[in-house]
mmCIF file of C-alpha atoms in Angstrom:
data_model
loop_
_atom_site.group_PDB
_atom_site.id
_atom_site.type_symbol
_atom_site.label_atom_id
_atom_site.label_comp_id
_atom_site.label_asym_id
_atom_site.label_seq_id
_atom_site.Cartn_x
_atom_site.Cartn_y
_atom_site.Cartn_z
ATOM 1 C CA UNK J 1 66.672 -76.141 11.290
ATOM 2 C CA UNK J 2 70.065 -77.997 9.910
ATOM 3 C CA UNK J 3 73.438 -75.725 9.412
ATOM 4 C CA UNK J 4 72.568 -76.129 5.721
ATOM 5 C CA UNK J 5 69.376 -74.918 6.356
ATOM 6 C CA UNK J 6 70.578 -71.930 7.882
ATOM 7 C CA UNK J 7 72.940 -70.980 5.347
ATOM 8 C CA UNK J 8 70.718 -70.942 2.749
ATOM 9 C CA UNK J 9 68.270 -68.468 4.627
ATOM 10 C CA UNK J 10 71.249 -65.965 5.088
ATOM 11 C CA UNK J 11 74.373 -67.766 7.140
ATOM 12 C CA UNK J 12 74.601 -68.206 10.836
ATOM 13 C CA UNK J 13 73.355 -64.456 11.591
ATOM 14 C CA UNK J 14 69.785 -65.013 10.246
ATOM 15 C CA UNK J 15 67.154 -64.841 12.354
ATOM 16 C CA UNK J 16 64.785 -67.305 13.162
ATOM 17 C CA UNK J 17 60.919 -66.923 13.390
ATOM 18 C CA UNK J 18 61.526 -69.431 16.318
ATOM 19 C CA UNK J 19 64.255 -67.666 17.537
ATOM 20 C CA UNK J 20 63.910 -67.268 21.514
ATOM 21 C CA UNK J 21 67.252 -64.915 22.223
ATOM 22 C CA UNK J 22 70.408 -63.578 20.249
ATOM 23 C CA UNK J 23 72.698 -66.094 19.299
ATOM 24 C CA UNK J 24 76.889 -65.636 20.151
ATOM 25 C CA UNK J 25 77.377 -64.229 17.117
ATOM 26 C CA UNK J 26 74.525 -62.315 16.048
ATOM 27 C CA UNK J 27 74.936 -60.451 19.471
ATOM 28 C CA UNK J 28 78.921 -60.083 18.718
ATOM 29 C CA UNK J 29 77.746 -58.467 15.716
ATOM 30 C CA UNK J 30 74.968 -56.256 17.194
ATOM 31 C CA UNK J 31 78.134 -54.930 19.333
ATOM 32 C CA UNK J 32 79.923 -53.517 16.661
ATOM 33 C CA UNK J 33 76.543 -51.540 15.233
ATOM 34 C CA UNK J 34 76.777 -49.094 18.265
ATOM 35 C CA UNK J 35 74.870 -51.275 20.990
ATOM 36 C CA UNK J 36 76.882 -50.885 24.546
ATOM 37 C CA UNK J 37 76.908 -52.326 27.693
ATOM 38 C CA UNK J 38 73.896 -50.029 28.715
ATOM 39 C CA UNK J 39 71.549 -51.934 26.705
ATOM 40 C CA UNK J 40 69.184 -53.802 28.885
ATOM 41 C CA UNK J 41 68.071 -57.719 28.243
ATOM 42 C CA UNK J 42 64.486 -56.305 28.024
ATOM 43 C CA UNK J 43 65.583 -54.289 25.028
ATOM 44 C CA UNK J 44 67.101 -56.649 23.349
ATOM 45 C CA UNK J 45 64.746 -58.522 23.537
ATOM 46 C CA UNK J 46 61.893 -56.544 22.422
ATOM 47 C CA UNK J 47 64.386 -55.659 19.608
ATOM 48 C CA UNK J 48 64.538 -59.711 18.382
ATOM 49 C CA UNK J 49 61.117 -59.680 18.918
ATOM 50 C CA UNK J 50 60.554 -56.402 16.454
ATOM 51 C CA UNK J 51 63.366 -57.715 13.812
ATOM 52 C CA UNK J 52 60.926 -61.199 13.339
ATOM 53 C CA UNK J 53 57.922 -59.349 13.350
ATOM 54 C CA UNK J 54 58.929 -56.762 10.276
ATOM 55 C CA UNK J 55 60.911 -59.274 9.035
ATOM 56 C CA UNK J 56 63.798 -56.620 9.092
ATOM 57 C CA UNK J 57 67.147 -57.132 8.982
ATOM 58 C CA UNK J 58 69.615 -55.689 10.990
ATOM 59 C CA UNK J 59 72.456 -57.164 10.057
ATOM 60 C CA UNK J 60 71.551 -55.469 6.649
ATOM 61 C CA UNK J 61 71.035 -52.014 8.595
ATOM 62 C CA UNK J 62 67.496 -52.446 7.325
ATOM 63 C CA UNK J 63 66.205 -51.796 11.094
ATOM 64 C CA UNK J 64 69.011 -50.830 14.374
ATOM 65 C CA UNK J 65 68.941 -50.063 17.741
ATOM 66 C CA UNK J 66 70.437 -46.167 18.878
ATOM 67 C CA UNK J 67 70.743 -45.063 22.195
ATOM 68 C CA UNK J 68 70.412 -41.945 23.102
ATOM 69 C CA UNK J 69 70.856 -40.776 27.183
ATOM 70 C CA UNK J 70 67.938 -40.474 28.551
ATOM 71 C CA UNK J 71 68.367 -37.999 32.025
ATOM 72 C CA UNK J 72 65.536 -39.596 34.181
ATOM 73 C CA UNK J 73 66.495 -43.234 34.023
ATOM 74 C CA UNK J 74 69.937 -42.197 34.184
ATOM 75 C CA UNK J 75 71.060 -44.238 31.087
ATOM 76 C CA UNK J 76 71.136 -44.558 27.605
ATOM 77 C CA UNK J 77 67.360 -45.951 26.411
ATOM 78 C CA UNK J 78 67.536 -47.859 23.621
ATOM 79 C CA UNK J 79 65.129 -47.321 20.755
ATOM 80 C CA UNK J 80 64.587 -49.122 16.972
ATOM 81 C CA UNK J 81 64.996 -47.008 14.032
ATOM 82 C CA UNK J 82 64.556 -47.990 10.413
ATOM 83 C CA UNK J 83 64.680 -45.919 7.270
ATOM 84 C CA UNK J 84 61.681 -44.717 4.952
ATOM 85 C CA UNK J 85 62.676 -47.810 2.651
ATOM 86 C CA UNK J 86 61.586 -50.312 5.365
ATOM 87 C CA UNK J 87 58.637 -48.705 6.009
ATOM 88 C CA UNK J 88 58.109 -49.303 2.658
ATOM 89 C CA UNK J 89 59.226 -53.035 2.215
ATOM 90 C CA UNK J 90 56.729 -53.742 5.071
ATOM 91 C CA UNK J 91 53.838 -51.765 3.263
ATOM 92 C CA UNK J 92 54.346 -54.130 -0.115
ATOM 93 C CA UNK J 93 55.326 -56.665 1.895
ATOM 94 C CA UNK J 94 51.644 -56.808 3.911
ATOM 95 C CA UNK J 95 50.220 -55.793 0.644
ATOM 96 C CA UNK J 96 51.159 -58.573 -0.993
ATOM 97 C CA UNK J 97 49.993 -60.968 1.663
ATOM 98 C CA UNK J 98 46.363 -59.711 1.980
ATOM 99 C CA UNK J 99 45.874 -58.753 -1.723
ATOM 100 C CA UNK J 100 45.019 -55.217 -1.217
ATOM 101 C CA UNK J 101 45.601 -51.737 -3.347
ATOM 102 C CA UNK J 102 47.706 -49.931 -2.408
ATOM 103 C CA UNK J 103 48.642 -46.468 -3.508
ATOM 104 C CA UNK J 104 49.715 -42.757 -2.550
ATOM 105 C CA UNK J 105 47.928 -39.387 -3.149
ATOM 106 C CA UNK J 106 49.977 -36.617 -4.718
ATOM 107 C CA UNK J 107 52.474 -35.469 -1.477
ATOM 108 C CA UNK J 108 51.627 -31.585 -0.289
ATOM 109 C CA UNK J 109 53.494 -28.960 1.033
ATOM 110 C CA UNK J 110 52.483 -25.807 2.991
ATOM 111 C CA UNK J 111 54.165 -23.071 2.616
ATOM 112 C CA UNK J 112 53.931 -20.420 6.565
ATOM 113 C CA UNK J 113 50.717 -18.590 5.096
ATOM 114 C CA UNK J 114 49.180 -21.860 5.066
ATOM 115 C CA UNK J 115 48.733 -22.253 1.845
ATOM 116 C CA UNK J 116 49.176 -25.637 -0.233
ATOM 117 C CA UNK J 117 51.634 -26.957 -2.993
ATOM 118 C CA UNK J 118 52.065 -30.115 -4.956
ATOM 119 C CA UNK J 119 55.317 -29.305 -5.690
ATOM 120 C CA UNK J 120 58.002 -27.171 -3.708
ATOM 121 C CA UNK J 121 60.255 -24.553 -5.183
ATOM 122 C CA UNK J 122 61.387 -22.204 -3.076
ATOM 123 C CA UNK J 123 65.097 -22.203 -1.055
ATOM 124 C CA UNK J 124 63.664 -22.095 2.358
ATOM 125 C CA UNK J 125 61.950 -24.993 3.647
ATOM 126 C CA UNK J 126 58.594 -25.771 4.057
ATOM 127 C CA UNK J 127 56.291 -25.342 7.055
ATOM 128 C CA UNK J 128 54.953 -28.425 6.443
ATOM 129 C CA UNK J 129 54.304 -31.637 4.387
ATOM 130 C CA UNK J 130 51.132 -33.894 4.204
ATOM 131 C CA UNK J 131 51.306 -37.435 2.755
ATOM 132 C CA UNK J 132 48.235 -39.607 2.211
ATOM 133 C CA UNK J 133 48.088 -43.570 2.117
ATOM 134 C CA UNK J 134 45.625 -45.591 0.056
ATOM 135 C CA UNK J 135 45.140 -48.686 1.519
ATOM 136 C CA UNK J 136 42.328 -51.123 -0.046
ATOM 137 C CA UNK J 137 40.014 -48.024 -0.510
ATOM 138 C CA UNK J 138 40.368 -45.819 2.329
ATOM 139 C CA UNK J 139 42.676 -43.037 2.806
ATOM 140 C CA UNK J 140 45.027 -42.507 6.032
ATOM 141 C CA UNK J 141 46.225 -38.791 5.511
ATOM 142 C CA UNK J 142 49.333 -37.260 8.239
ATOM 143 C CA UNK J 143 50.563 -34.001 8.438
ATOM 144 C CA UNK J 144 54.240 -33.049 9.743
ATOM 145 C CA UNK J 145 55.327 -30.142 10.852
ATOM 146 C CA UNK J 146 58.722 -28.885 9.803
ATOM 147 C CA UNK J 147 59.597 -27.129 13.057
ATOM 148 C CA UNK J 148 58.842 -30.204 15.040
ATOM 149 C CA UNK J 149 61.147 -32.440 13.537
ATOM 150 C CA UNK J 150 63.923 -30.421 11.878
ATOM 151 C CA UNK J 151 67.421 -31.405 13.250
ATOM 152 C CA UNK J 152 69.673 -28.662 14.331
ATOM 153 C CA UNK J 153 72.927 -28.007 15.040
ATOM 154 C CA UNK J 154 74.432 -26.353 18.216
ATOM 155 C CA UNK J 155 73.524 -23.092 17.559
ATOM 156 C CA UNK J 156 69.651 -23.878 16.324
ATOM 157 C CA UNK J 157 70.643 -24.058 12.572
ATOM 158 C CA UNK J 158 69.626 -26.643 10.447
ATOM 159 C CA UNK J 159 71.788 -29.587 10.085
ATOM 160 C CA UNK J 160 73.277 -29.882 6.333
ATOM 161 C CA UNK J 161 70.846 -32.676 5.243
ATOM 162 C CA UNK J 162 67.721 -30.607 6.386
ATOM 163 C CA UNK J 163 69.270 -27.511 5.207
ATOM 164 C CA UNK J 164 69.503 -28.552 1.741
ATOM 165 C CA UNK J 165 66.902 -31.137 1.278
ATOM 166 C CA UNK J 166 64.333 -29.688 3.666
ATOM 167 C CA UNK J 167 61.343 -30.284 1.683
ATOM 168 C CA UNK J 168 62.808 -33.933 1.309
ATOM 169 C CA UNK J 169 63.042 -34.832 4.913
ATOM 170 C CA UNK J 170 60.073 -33.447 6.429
ATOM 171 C CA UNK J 171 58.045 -35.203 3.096
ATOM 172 C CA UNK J 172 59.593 -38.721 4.299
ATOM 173 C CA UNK J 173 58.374 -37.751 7.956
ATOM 174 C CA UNK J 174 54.895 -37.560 6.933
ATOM 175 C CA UNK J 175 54.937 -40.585 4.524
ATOM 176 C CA UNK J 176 55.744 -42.631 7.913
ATOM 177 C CA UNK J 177 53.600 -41.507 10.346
ATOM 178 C CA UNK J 178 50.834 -42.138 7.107
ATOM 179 C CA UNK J 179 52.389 -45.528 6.496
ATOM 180 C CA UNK J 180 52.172 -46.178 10.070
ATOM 181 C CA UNK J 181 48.397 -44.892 10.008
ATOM 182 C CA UNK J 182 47.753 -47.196 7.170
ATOM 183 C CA UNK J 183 49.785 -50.222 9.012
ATOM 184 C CA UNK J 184 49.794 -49.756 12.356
ATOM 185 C CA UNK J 185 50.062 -53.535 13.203
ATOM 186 C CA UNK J 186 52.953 -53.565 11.272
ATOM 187 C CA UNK J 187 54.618 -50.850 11.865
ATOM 188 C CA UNK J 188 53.621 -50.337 15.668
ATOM 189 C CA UNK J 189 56.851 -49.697 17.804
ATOM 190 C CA UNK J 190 59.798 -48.698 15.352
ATOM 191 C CA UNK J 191 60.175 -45.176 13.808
ATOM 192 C CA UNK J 192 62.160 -43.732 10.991
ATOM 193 C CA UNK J 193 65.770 -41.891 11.263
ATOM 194 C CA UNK J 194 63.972 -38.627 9.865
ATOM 195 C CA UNK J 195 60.987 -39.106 12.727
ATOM 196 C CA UNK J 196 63.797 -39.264 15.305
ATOM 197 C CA UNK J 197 66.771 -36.951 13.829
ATOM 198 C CA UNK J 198 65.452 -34.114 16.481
ATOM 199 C CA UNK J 199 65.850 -36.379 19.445
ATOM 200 C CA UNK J 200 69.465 -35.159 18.634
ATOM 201 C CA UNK J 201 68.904 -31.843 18.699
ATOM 202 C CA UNK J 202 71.227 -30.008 21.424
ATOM 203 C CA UNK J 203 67.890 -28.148 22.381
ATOM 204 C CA UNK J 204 66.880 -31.965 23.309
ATOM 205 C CA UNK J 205 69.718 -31.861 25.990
ATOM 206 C CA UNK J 206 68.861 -28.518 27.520
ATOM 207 C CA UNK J 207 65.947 -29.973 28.282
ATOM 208 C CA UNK J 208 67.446 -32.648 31.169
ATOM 209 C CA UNK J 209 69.970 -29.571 31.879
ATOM 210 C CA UNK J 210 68.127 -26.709 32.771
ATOM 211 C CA UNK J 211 67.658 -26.188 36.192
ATOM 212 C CA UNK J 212 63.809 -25.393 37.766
ATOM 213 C CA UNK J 213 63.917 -22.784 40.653
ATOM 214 C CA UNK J 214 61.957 -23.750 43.552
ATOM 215 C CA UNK J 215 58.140 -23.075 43.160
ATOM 216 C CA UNK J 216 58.598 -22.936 39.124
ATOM 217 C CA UNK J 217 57.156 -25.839 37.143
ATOM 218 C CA UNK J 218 58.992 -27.441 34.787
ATOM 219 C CA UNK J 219 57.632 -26.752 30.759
ATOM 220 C CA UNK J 220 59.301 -29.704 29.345
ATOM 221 C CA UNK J 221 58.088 -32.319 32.136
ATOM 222 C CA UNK J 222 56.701 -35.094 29.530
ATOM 223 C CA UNK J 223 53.796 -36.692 31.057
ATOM 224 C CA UNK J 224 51.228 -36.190 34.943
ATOM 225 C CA UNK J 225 52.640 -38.975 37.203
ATOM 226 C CA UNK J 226 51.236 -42.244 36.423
ATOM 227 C CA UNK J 227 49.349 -41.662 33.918
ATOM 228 C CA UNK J 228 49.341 -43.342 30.093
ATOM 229 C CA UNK J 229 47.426 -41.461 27.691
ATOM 230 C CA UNK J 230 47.759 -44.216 25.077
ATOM 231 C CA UNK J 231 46.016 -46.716 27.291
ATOM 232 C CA UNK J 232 43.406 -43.849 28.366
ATOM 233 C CA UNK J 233 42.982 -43.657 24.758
ATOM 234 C CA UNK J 234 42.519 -47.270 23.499
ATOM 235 C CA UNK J 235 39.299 -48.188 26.081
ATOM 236 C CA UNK J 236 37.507 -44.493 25.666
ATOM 237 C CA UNK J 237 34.083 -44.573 24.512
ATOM 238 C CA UNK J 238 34.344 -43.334 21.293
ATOM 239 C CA UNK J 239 36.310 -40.020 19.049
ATOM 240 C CA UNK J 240 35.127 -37.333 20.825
ATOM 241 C CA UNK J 241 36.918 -38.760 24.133
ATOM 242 C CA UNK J 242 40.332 -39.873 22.214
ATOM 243 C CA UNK J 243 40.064 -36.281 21.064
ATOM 244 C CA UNK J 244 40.203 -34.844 24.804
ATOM 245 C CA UNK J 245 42.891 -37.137 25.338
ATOM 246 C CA UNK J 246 44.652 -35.875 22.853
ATOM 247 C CA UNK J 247 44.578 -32.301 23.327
ATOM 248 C CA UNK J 248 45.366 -33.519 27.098
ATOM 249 C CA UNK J 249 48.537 -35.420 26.436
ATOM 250 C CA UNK J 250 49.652 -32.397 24.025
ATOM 251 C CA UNK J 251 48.981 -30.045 27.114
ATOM 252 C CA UNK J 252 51.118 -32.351 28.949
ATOM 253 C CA UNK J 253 53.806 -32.032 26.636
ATOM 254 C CA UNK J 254 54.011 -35.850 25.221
ATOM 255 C CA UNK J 255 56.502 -36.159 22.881
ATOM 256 C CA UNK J 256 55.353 -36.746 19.013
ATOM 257 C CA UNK J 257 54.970 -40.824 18.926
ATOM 258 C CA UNK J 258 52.619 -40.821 22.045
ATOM 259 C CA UNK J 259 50.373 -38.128 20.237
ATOM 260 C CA UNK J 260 50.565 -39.768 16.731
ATOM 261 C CA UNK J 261 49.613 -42.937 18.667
ATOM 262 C CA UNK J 262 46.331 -41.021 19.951
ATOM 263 C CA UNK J 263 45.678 -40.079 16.564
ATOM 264 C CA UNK J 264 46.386 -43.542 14.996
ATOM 265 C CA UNK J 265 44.127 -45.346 17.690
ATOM 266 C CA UNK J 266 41.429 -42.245 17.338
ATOM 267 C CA UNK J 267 41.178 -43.208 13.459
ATOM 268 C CA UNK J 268 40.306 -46.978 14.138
ATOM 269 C CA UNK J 269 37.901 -45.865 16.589
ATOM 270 C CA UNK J 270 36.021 -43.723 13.670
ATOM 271 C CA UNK J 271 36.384 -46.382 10.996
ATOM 272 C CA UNK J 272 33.386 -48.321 12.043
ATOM 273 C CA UNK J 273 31.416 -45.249 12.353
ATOM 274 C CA UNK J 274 32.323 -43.956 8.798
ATOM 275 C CA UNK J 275 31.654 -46.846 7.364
ATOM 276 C CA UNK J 276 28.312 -46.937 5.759
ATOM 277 C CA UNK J 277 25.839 -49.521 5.919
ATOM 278 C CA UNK J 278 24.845 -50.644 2.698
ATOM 279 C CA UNK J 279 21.250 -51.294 1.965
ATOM 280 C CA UNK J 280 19.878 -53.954 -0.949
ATOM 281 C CA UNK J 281 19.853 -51.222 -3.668
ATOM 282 C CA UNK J 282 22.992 -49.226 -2.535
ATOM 283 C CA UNK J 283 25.332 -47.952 -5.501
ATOM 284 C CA UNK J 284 28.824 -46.516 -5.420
ATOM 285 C CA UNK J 285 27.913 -43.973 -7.196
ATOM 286 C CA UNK J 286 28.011 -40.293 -4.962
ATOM 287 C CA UNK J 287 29.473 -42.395 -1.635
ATOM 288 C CA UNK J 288 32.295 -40.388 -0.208
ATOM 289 C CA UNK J 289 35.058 -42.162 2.470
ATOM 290 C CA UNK J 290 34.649 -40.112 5.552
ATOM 291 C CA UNK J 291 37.853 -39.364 7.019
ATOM 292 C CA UNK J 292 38.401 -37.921 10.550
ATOM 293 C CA UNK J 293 41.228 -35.340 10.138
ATOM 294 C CA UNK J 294 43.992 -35.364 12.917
ATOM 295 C CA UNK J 295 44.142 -32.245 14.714
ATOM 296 C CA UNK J 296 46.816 -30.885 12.657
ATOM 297 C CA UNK J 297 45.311 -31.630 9.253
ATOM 298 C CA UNK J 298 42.144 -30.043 11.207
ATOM 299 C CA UNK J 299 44.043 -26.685 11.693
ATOM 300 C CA UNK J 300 45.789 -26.314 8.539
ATOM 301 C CA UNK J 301 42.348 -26.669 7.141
ATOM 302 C CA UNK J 302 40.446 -23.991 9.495
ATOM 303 C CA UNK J 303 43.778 -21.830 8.368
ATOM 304 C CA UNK J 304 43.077 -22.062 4.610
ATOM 305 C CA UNK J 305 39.038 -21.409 5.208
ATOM 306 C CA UNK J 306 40.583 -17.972 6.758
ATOM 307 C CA UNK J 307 42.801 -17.286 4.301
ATOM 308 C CA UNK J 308 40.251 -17.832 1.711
ATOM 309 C CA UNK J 309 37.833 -15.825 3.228
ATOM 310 C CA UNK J 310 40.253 -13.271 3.274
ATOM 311 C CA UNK J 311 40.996 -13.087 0.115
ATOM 312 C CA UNK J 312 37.523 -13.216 -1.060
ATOM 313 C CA UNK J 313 36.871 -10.113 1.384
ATOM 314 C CA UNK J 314 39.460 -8.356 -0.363
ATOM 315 C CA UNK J 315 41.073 -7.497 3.202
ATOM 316 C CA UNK J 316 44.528 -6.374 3.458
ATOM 317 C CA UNK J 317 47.096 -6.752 6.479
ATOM 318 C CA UNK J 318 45.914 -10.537 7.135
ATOM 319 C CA UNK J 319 48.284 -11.251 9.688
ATOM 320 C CA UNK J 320 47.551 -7.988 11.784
ATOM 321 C CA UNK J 321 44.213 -8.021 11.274
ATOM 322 C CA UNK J 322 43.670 -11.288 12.049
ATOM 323 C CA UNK J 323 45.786 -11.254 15.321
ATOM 324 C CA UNK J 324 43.395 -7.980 16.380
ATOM 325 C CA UNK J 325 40.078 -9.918 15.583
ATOM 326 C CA UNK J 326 41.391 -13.317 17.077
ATOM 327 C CA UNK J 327 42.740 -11.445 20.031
ATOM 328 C CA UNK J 328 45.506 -13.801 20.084
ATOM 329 C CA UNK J 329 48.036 -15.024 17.347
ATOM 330 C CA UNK J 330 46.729 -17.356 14.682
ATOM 331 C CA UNK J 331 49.029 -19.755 15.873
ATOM 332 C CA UNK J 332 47.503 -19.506 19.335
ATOM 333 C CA UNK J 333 44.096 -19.815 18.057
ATOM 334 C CA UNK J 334 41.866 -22.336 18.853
ATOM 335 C CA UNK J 335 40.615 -24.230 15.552
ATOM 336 C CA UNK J 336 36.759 -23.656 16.549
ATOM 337 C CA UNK J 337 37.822 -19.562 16.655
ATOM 338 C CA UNK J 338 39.360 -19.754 13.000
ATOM 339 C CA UNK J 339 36.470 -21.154 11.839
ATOM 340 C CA UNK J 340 34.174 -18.749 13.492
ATOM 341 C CA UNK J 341 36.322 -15.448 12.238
ATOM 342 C CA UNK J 342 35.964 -17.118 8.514
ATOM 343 C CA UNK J 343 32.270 -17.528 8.875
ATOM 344 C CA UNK J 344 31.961 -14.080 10.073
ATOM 345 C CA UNK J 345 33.904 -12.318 7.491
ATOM 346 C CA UNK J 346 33.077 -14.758 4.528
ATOM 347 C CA UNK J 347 31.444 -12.446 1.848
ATOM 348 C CA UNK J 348 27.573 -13.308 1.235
ATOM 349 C CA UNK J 349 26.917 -15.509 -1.431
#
């Protein structure tokens, strides 16, 4: 590629798809975005590598590297962010390679009784937000939960962004881990500033402060020695297993990504046994996608069944009487017990 060449793709800081390392002065610039002297080779690296994959620019702060410290490597660990709008210009981006359709179901949010809304009214924020991706047909669906990725201030408040535009933030959450559901080629490896606004949290740091007494394990430890759940996921047999893995790796306390991962890879795994097999008189008509829910969208459903059943039972003091029948909070509950407790106090038809 000639200088002239260059300039007319973007000047001497555009990347090439040939590209093998940083140049001078792209990595000059780079500098001044926040990237130290603790950023590894490997990093940058896998960083070039990301930018000419997404075709992302980060000399446009369309994608960036932020380090945060991380207390068992002893360093800051370097990892690529990008905003819901790039997740967004890679979705039309693909889209507009392969020729697919491409759409979005109405976004949801659920209020802390578990109930649904298409739109959101009240001051406080939600408990959560579901977004679902049409891609070419078949729906990708994700769930986020607002108390796993609302950023807070010192003293556990919500920062002024989630404060006032909760219902906002924790909406673009779920549109990227859908996004990423519905692209995950594309979008495997970098994360949104909302996904990652709670690695900030000071509650984040108390976790590499506290100290464990002797005999006492630790709750936050992220992951059994040696083991990678992601891998143990990608060569099991089939859904049920991913699904053990999954409730393993949340057991072991694996931070959101790894888990979204399981559920990402646990979808592909069920598309070819959804699909149906069509025979020489098969019609559209009355076929229905299947979709396997993720073990949120799983429990916020087993929730509703309850409350429904509830209602419809005309019983009063849910939450109490629920807890006594459960034997344990609802949040505690297993999903298979929910379900059970609706069946048993569904009124007969």
């Amino acid at each position: 590629m000639t200088t002239t060449d260059i300039a007319k793709a973007g000047g001497s800081l555009a990347i090439r798809p040939d590209q093998l390392g940083w140049t001078d002065e792209q990595a000059a610039v780079l500098r001044q975005t926040g990237i130290d002297n603790d950023v590894t080779n490997a990093e940058l690296a896998s960083f070039l590598h990301l930018c000419q994959r997404t075709q992302l620019d980060p000399f446009s702060r369309q994608i960036y590297l932020i380090g945060r410290w991380d207390n068992r490597q002893k360093r800051k660990v370097f990892t690529p962010q990008t905003g819901i709008d790039g997740y967004r210009v890679i979705a039309h981006r693909v889209i507009a390679e392969t020729r697919h359709t491409f759409g979005y179901e109405d976004t949801l949010w659920c209020d802390s009784n578990g109930q649904w809304r298409d739109v959101w009214l009240s001051a406080t924020a939600p408990a959560a937000a579901k977004v679902t991706v049409l891609r070419n047909g078949q729906r990708f669906s994700a769930v986020a939960l607002y108390r796993e990725y609302v950023q807070t201030d010192r003293n556990d408040n919500p920062t002024r962004m989630w404060a006032s535009m909760g219902a906002n933030q924790i909406a673009k959450c779920a549109e990227a881990l859908a996004l990423r559901k519905a692209f995950p080629h594309d979008l495997a490896g970098v994360y949104t500033a909302e996904e990652m606004a709670q690695a900030d949290n000071p509650s984040a740091e108390e976790r590499h402060l506290r100290k464990v007494e002797p005999g006492q394990g630790d709750p936050w430890e992220t992951a059994a020695p040696g083991r990678d759940f992601l891998t143990e996921a990608e060569t099991a047999p089939d859904v049920d297993a991913v699904r053990q893995i999954w409730g393993e790796a949340k057991q072991a306390g694996m931070p959101d990504p790894v888990l979204n991962g399981i559920v990402e890879i646990g979808k592909l795994k069920a598309a070819p046994e959804a699909e149906p097999t069509p025979g020489p008189e098969a019609k559209d008509e009355g076929v229905v996608d299947a979709e396997v829910l993720s073990p949120e969208d799983d429990y916020a459903d087993a929730v509703a069944e309850l409350r429904a059943a509830a209602e419809a039972a005309h019983l009063d003091d849910f939450d109490n009487g629920v807890t006594g029948a459960l034997g344990m909070p609802l949040a505690d509950a297993p999903v298979a017990a929910i379900r059970a407790l609706a069946a048993q106090i569904r009124p007969a038809a």
